[in-house]
Short mmCIF file of N, CA and C in Angstrom, two decimals:
data_model
loop_
_atom_site.label_atom_id
_atom_site.label_comp_id
_atom_site.label_asym_id
_atom_site.label_seq_id
_atom_site.Cartn_x
_atom_site.Cartn_y
_atom_site.Cartn_z
N SER H 1 98.34 -146.48 -166.85
CA SER H 1 97.47 -145.30 -167.26
C SER H 1 98.35 -144.28 -168.13
N ARG H 2 97.71 -143.36 -168.88
CA ARG H 2 98.58 -142.44 -169.44
C ARG H 2 97.55 -141.14 -169.72
N TRP H 3 98.27 -139.98 -169.65
CA TRP H 3 97.59 -138.65 -169.77
C TRP H 3 97.24 -138.60 -171.35
N GLN H 4 95.70 -138.10 -171.31
CA GLN H 4 95.55 -137.89 -172.71
C GLN H 4 94.45 -136.67 -172.47
N PRO H 5 94.64 -135.36 -173.17
CA PRO H 5 94.21 -134.21 -172.94
C PRO H 5 92.41 -134.41 -173.57
N ALA H 6 91.60 -133.81 -172.75
CA ALA H 6 90.17 -134.04 -173.43
C ALA H 6 89.64 -133.50 -174.95
N ASP H 7 90.60 -132.34 -175.03
CA ASP H 7 90.35 -131.91 -176.51
C ASP H 7 91.70 -131.86 -177.15
N ALA H 8 92.44 -132.95 -177.82
CA ALA H 8 93.97 -132.35 -177.76
C ALA H 8 93.96 -131.88 -179.03
N GLY H 9 93.08 -131.50 -180.06
CA GLY H 9 93.02 -130.43 -180.99
C GLY H 9 93.22 -129.14 -180.50
N ARG H 10 92.42 -128.58 -179.49
CA ARG H 10 92.63 -127.40 -179.01
C ARG H 10 93.93 -127.15 -178.27
N LEU H 11 94.65 -128.17 -177.83
CA LEU H 11 95.62 -127.91 -177.09
C LEU H 11 97.17 -127.90 -178.12
N GLY H 12 96.85 -128.09 -179.37
CA GLY H 12 97.77 -128.46 -180.32
C GLY H 12 98.45 -129.46 -180.69
N ALA H 13 98.07 -130.45 -180.50
CA ALA H 13 98.48 -131.92 -180.78
C ALA H 13 97.31 -132.53 -181.76
N PRO H 14 97.89 -133.24 -182.43
CA PRO H 14 96.49 -133.82 -183.47
C PRO H 14 96.10 -134.49 -182.74
N ALA H 15 94.56 -134.44 -182.86
CA ALA H 15 93.50 -135.49 -182.33
C ALA H 15 94.15 -136.95 -182.44
N GLY H 16 93.73 -137.59 -181.38
CA GLY H 16 94.18 -139.06 -181.14
C GLY H 16 95.73 -139.11 -181.03
N ALA H 17 96.62 -138.61 -180.85
CA ALA H 17 97.86 -138.46 -180.63
C ALA H 17 98.06 -138.96 -179.46
N PRO H 18 99.16 -139.75 -179.21
CA PRO H 18 99.40 -140.65 -177.83
C PRO H 18 100.19 -139.46 -177.03
N ALA H 19 99.82 -139.76 -175.55
CA ALA H 19 100.57 -138.62 -174.71
C ALA H 19 101.79 -139.35 -174.37
N GLY H 20 102.57 -140.19 -174.96
CA GLY H 20 103.56 -141.01 -174.47
C GLY H 20 104.68 -140.07 -173.90
N GLY H 21 104.88 -138.86 -174.56
CA GLY H 21 105.86 -138.13 -174.11
C GLY H 21 105.99 -137.29 -172.99
N ARG H 22 104.81 -137.33 -172.24
CA ARG H 22 104.31 -136.56 -171.47
C ARG H 22 105.42 -136.25 -169.93
N ALA H 23 105.87 -137.30 -169.67
CA ALA H 23 106.95 -137.13 -168.55
C ALA H 23 107.89 -136.35 -168.75
N ALA H 24 108.65 -136.70 -170.12
CA ALA H 24 109.68 -136.09 -170.55
C ALA H 24 109.51 -134.44 -170.97
N ALA H 25 108.27 -134.36 -171.75
CA ALA H 25 107.98 -132.89 -171.54
C ALA H 25 107.85 -131.93 -170.00
N LEU H 26 107.41 -132.80 -169.38
CA LEU H 26 107.46 -132.18 -168.04
C LEU H 26 108.83 -131.75 -167.18
N THR H 27 109.71 -132.44 -167.79
CA THR H 27 111.09 -132.20 -167.00
C THR H 27 112.01 -131.46 -167.92
N ALA H 28 111.45 -131.22 -168.99
CA ALA H 28 112.26 -130.59 -169.90
C ALA H 28 112.05 -128.97 -169.77
N PRO H 29 112.61 -127.99 -169.31
CA PRO H 29 112.44 -126.53 -169.14
C PRO H 29 111.68 -125.97 -170.31
N SER H 30 112.39 -126.04 -171.23
CA SER H 30 111.90 -125.27 -172.33
C SER H 30 110.37 -125.85 -173.05
N ALA H 31 109.64 -126.80 -172.37
CA ALA H 31 108.50 -127.30 -172.66
C ALA H 31 107.65 -126.98 -171.36
N LEU H 32 107.97 -126.47 -170.48
CA LEU H 32 107.34 -126.02 -169.23
C LEU H 32 106.22 -125.31 -169.40
N GLY H 33 106.32 -124.19 -170.73
CA GLY H 33 105.11 -123.40 -170.99
C GLY H 33 103.95 -123.83 -170.99
N GLY H 34 103.80 -124.89 -171.90
CA GLY H 34 102.33 -125.46 -172.22
C GLY H 34 102.35 -126.89 -171.40
N ALA H 35 103.31 -127.64 -170.72
CA ALA H 35 103.02 -128.58 -169.98
C ALA H 35 102.20 -128.41 -168.55
N HIS H 36 102.96 -127.32 -167.97
CA HIS H 36 102.58 -127.15 -166.66
C HIS H 36 100.71 -126.76 -166.81
N ARG H 37 100.18 -126.01 -167.65
CA ARG H 37 98.95 -125.85 -167.53
C ARG H 37 98.22 -126.77 -167.67
N ARG H 38 98.59 -128.09 -168.28
CA ARG H 38 98.13 -129.18 -168.29
C ARG H 38 98.10 -130.26 -167.15
N ALA H 39 99.19 -129.76 -166.36
CA ALA H 39 99.27 -130.57 -165.18
C ALA H 39 99.92 -129.84 -164.10
N ALA H 40 98.92 -128.91 -163.69
CA ALA H 40 99.46 -127.85 -162.34
C ALA H 40 99.75 -128.91 -161.15
N GLN H 41 99.30 -129.81 -160.93
CA GLN H 41 99.51 -130.63 -159.81
C GLN H 41 100.16 -131.76 -160.15
N PRO H 42 101.11 -132.27 -159.45
CA PRO H 42 102.01 -133.20 -159.77
C PRO H 42 101.22 -134.47 -159.41
N LEU H 43 101.48 -135.91 -159.91
CA LEU H 43 100.76 -137.16 -159.46
C LEU H 43 101.54 -137.59 -158.35
N TRP H 44 102.75 -137.14 -157.79
CA TRP H 44 103.12 -137.65 -156.72
C TRP H 44 103.12 -136.92 -155.73
N LEU H 45 102.29 -136.71 -154.79
CA LEU H 45 102.46 -136.07 -153.33
C LEU H 45 103.03 -136.89 -152.15
N LEU H 46 103.71 -135.75 -151.60
CA LEU H 46 104.38 -136.73 -150.68
C LEU H 46 103.42 -136.85 -149.50
N PRO H 47 103.54 -137.81 -148.23
CA PRO H 47 102.77 -138.16 -147.19
C PRO H 47 102.27 -136.93 -146.71
N ALA H 48 103.25 -135.95 -146.05
CA ALA H 48 103.21 -134.84 -145.23
C ALA H 48 104.19 -133.81 -145.98
N PRO H 49 103.71 -132.71 -146.06
CA PRO H 49 104.93 -131.61 -146.65
C PRO H 49 106.02 -131.51 -145.94
N ILE H 50 107.27 -131.13 -146.77
CA ILE H 50 108.59 -131.22 -146.18
C ILE H 50 108.83 -129.86 -145.90
N ALA H 51 109.31 -129.13 -144.72
CA ALA H 51 109.96 -127.84 -144.74
C ALA H 51 111.25 -127.70 -145.67
N LEU H 52 111.34 -126.62 -146.38
CA LEU H 52 112.53 -126.38 -146.82
C LEU H 52 113.46 -125.10 -146.66
N ALA H 53 114.63 -125.59 -146.75
CA ALA H 53 115.57 -124.34 -146.19
C ALA H 53 115.28 -123.20 -147.12
N GLU H 54 115.89 -121.91 -146.47
CA GLU H 54 115.86 -120.67 -147.51
C GLU H 54 117.20 -120.29 -147.25
N ARG H 55 117.36 -119.58 -148.76
CA ARG H 55 118.32 -118.66 -148.43
C ARG H 55 118.32 -117.19 -149.41
N ALA H 56 118.30 -116.12 -148.79
CA ALA H 56 117.47 -114.91 -149.10
C ALA H 56 116.10 -114.93 -149.89
N GLN H 57 115.24 -115.55 -148.98
CA GLN H 57 113.89 -115.68 -148.76
C GLN H 57 113.49 -116.51 -150.04
N GLY H 58 114.51 -117.41 -150.67
CA GLY H 58 114.31 -118.23 -151.97
C GLY H 58 114.47 -119.69 -151.36
N PRO H 59 113.77 -121.02 -151.80
CA PRO H 59 113.70 -122.12 -151.53
C PRO H 59 114.97 -122.75 -151.61
N LEU H 60 115.43 -123.65 -150.79
CA LEU H 60 116.59 -124.71 -151.18
C LEU H 60 116.06 -126.07 -150.97
N LEU H 61 116.59 -126.80 -152.01
CA LEU H 61 116.31 -128.34 -152.02
C LEU H 61 117.74 -129.11 -151.99
N ASP H 62 117.76 -129.85 -151.15
CA ASP H 62 119.26 -130.63 -150.63
C ASP H 62 120.37 -129.42 -150.61
N GLY H 63 120.24 -128.15 -150.48
CA GLY H 63 121.34 -127.04 -149.99
C GLY H 63 121.39 -126.50 -151.50
N GLN H 64 120.76 -127.00 -152.41
CA GLN H 64 120.79 -125.93 -153.94
C GLN H 64 119.34 -125.26 -153.95
N PRO H 65 119.54 -123.95 -154.58
CA PRO H 65 118.25 -123.15 -155.03
C PRO H 65 117.46 -123.67 -155.80
N LEU H 66 115.96 -123.65 -155.69
CA LEU H 66 115.09 -123.90 -156.61
C LEU H 66 114.67 -122.64 -157.46
N GLN H 67 114.46 -123.12 -158.68
CA GLN H 67 113.97 -121.69 -159.62
C GLN H 67 112.68 -121.95 -159.71
N LEU H 68 112.01 -120.80 -159.60
CA LEU H 68 110.52 -120.72 -159.62
C LEU H 68 110.07 -120.62 -161.19
N LEU H 69 109.29 -121.73 -161.59
CA LEU H 69 109.05 -121.47 -162.98
C LEU H 69 107.53 -120.94 -163.27
N ALA H 70 106.55 -121.22 -162.38
CA ALA H 70 105.32 -121.10 -162.64
C ALA H 70 104.45 -120.71 -161.20
N GLY H 71 103.73 -120.05 -161.25
CA GLY H 71 102.68 -119.68 -160.03
C GLY H 71 102.80 -118.31 -159.59
N PRO H 72 102.33 -117.89 -158.60
CA PRO H 72 101.71 -118.42 -157.48
C PRO H 72 100.14 -119.15 -158.14
N GLU H 73 99.72 -120.29 -157.72
CA GLU H 73 98.65 -120.77 -157.74
C GLU H 73 97.95 -120.77 -156.36
N ARG H 74 96.94 -120.08 -155.95
CA ARG H 74 96.18 -119.99 -154.59
C ARG H 74 95.39 -120.83 -154.54
N LEU H 75 95.50 -121.54 -153.34
CA LEU H 75 94.54 -122.92 -153.06
C LEU H 75 94.32 -122.36 -151.71
N GLU H 76 92.86 -122.55 -151.23
CA GLU H 76 92.37 -122.44 -150.13
C GLU H 76 91.52 -123.66 -149.83
N SER H 77 91.47 -124.41 -148.57
CA SER H 77 90.62 -125.46 -148.30
C SER H 77 90.64 -125.26 -146.96
N GLY H 78 89.63 -126.16 -146.42
CA GLY H 78 89.54 -126.65 -144.77
C GLY H 78 88.69 -125.83 -144.17
N TRP H 79 87.98 -124.72 -144.63
CA TRP H 79 87.56 -123.58 -144.32
C TRP H 79 86.05 -124.00 -143.68
N TRP H 80 85.78 -125.22 -144.06
CA TRP H 80 84.63 -125.77 -143.80
C TRP H 80 84.88 -126.95 -142.61
N ASP H 81 85.94 -127.27 -142.01
CA ASP H 81 85.88 -128.64 -141.06
C ASP H 81 86.44 -127.94 -139.90
N ALA H 82 86.89 -128.88 -138.95
CA ALA H 82 87.39 -128.41 -137.78
C ALA H 82 88.98 -128.24 -137.89
N GLN H 83 89.58 -129.22 -138.88
CA GLN H 83 91.25 -129.09 -138.97
C GLN H 83 91.53 -127.43 -139.39
N GLY H 84 90.55 -126.50 -139.83
CA GLY H 84 91.14 -125.40 -139.99
C GLY H 84 91.57 -125.06 -141.31
N PRO H 85 91.61 -123.87 -141.90
CA PRO H 85 92.05 -123.62 -143.19
C PRO H 85 93.34 -123.81 -143.88
N ALA H 86 93.57 -124.46 -144.75
CA ALA H 86 94.88 -124.40 -145.69
C ALA H 86 94.79 -123.11 -146.59
N VAL H 87 95.67 -122.24 -146.59
CA VAL H 87 95.64 -121.18 -147.30
C VAL H 87 97.20 -121.12 -147.82
N ARG H 88 97.33 -121.36 -149.22
CA ARG H 88 98.57 -121.62 -149.61
C ARG H 88 98.68 -121.15 -151.15
N ASP H 89 99.78 -120.67 -151.43
CA ASP H 89 100.20 -120.18 -152.65
C ASP H 89 101.20 -121.31 -153.33
N TYR H 90 101.01 -121.90 -154.16
CA TYR H 90 101.63 -123.00 -154.55
C TYR H 90 102.55 -122.62 -155.90
N PHE H 91 103.93 -123.19 -156.05
CA PHE H 91 104.57 -122.95 -157.20
C PHE H 91 105.28 -123.96 -157.91
N ILE H 92 105.43 -124.03 -159.22
CA ILE H 92 106.09 -125.35 -159.89
C ILE H 92 107.66 -124.66 -160.02
N ALA H 93 108.73 -125.46 -159.29
CA ALA H 93 109.96 -125.05 -159.02
C ALA H 93 110.83 -126.23 -159.78
N GLN H 94 112.15 -125.79 -160.33
CA GLN H 94 112.94 -126.80 -161.06
C GLN H 94 114.24 -126.73 -159.82
N THR H 95 114.34 -127.99 -160.04
CA THR H 95 115.60 -128.51 -158.98
C THR H 95 117.05 -128.18 -160.04
N ALA H 96 118.21 -128.39 -159.17
CA ALA H 96 119.49 -128.18 -160.12
C ALA H 96 119.64 -129.11 -160.95
N THR H 97 118.83 -130.46 -160.79
CA THR H 97 119.17 -131.45 -161.49
C THR H 97 118.02 -131.53 -162.82
N GLY H 98 117.17 -130.55 -162.68
CA GLY H 98 116.18 -130.31 -164.04
C GLY H 98 114.78 -131.08 -163.65
N ALA H 99 114.73 -131.50 -162.65
CA ALA H 99 113.33 -132.38 -161.91
C ALA H 99 112.46 -131.11 -161.50
N LEU H 100 111.07 -131.40 -161.70
CA LEU H 100 110.29 -130.29 -161.21
C LEU H 100 109.61 -130.92 -160.04
N ALA H 101 109.39 -129.76 -159.02
CA ALA H 101 108.78 -130.03 -157.79
C ALA H 101 107.67 -129.01 -157.60
N TRP H 102 106.71 -129.39 -156.81
CA TRP H 102 105.60 -128.57 -156.37
C TRP H 102 105.73 -127.93 -155.04
N ILE H 103 105.85 -126.63 -154.97
CA ILE H 103 106.24 -126.23 -153.41
C ILE H 103 104.92 -125.11 -153.02
N TYR H 104 105.13 -124.64 -151.63
CA TYR H 104 104.24 -123.57 -151.52
C TYR H 104 104.45 -123.00 -150.30
N ARG H 105 104.05 -121.81 -150.38
CA ARG H 105 104.36 -121.06 -149.06
C ARG H 105 102.70 -120.69 -148.26
N HIS H 106 102.84 -120.47 -147.09
CA HIS H 106 101.44 -120.08 -146.47
C HIS H 106 101.27 -118.80 -147.08
N ARG H 107 100.19 -118.49 -147.25
CA ARG H 107 99.40 -116.91 -147.64
C ARG H 107 99.41 -116.15 -146.54
N LEU H 108 98.94 -116.58 -145.37
CA LEU H 108 98.73 -115.83 -144.31
C LEU H 108 99.92 -115.89 -143.35
N PRO H 109 100.15 -114.90 -142.46
CA PRO H 109 100.95 -114.85 -141.63
C PRO H 109 100.69 -116.15 -140.45
N GLY H 110 101.42 -116.59 -139.93
CA GLY H 110 101.32 -117.60 -138.90
C GLY H 110 100.94 -119.03 -139.30
N GLY H 111 101.08 -119.05 -140.64
CA GLY H 111 100.61 -120.70 -141.43
C GLY H 111 99.19 -120.93 -141.16
N GLU H 112 99.04 -122.05 -140.74
CA GLU H 112 97.68 -123.00 -140.66
C GLU H 112 97.41 -122.94 -139.12
N THR H 113 95.94 -123.35 -139.03
CA THR H 113 95.71 -123.56 -137.39
C THR H 113 96.59 -124.89 -137.15
N GLY H 114 97.09 -124.75 -135.94
CA GLY H 114 97.84 -125.84 -135.07
C GLY H 114 99.26 -125.86 -135.36
N GLN H 115 99.49 -124.81 -136.09
CA GLN H 115 101.15 -124.45 -136.38
C GLN H 115 101.76 -123.41 -136.00
N ALA H 116 102.85 -123.82 -134.96
CA ALA H 116 103.43 -122.29 -134.32
C ALA H 116 104.16 -121.61 -135.33
N ALA H 117 103.65 -120.36 -135.62
CA ALA H 117 104.60 -119.47 -136.56
C ALA H 117 105.25 -120.38 -137.74
N ALA H 118 104.21 -120.93 -138.39
CA ALA H 118 104.80 -121.38 -139.64
C ALA H 118 105.01 -120.36 -140.78
N SER H 119 106.07 -120.43 -141.29
CA SER H 119 106.45 -119.78 -142.65
C SER H 119 107.31 -120.36 -143.41
N GLY H 120 107.91 -119.81 -144.45
CA GLY H 120 108.72 -120.28 -145.32
C GLY H 120 108.35 -121.29 -146.58
N TRP H 121 109.37 -121.95 -146.68
CA TRP H 121 109.05 -122.89 -148.15
C TRP H 121 108.51 -124.33 -147.75
N TYR H 122 107.80 -125.03 -148.28
CA TYR H 122 107.41 -126.65 -148.30
C TYR H 122 107.38 -127.17 -149.56
N LEU H 123 107.75 -128.50 -149.58
CA LEU H 123 107.88 -129.22 -150.86
C LEU H 123 106.62 -130.21 -150.52
N GLN H 124 105.57 -130.16 -151.82
CA GLN H 124 104.54 -130.97 -151.51
C GLN H 124 104.44 -132.26 -152.39
N GLY H 125 105.00 -131.89 -153.43
CA GLY H 125 105.02 -133.24 -154.33
C GLY H 125 106.22 -133.08 -155.45
N LEU H 126 106.09 -134.13 -156.52
CA LEU H 126 107.20 -134.21 -157.49
C LEU H 126 106.46 -134.66 -158.69
N PHE H 127 106.73 -133.87 -159.73
CA PHE H 127 106.35 -134.32 -160.98
C PHE H 127 106.71 -135.44 -161.57
N ALA H 128 106.01 -136.09 -162.30
CA ALA H 128 106.69 -137.70 -162.81
C ALA H 128 107.65 -137.29 -164.18
#
């Protein structure tokens, strides 16, 4: 499969232009400005979020600080079911190697239902 905007002309690309350079654009920090608006969520979600270490309240991945590039994007779900709510603020972050990650923090103190004093940062997915 490949990405193609619904209205390529409105996004600044010529109509019918191939979207072949999309993955490269998402990993290039200079291109993030427009790219993240077209793909706010990554294609690769982890089976379960991974807790990230912190330094000075900032997230770390493999011991290296993550640079927040976009966010927060506030997502709330699960208020309608027995599993309880997920109330999170999501961010696009750049790793030390230049890859883009989708991370979040719980918006409410105490995290989500069934989690003991959940706080901090979590890795949810990676951009292609």
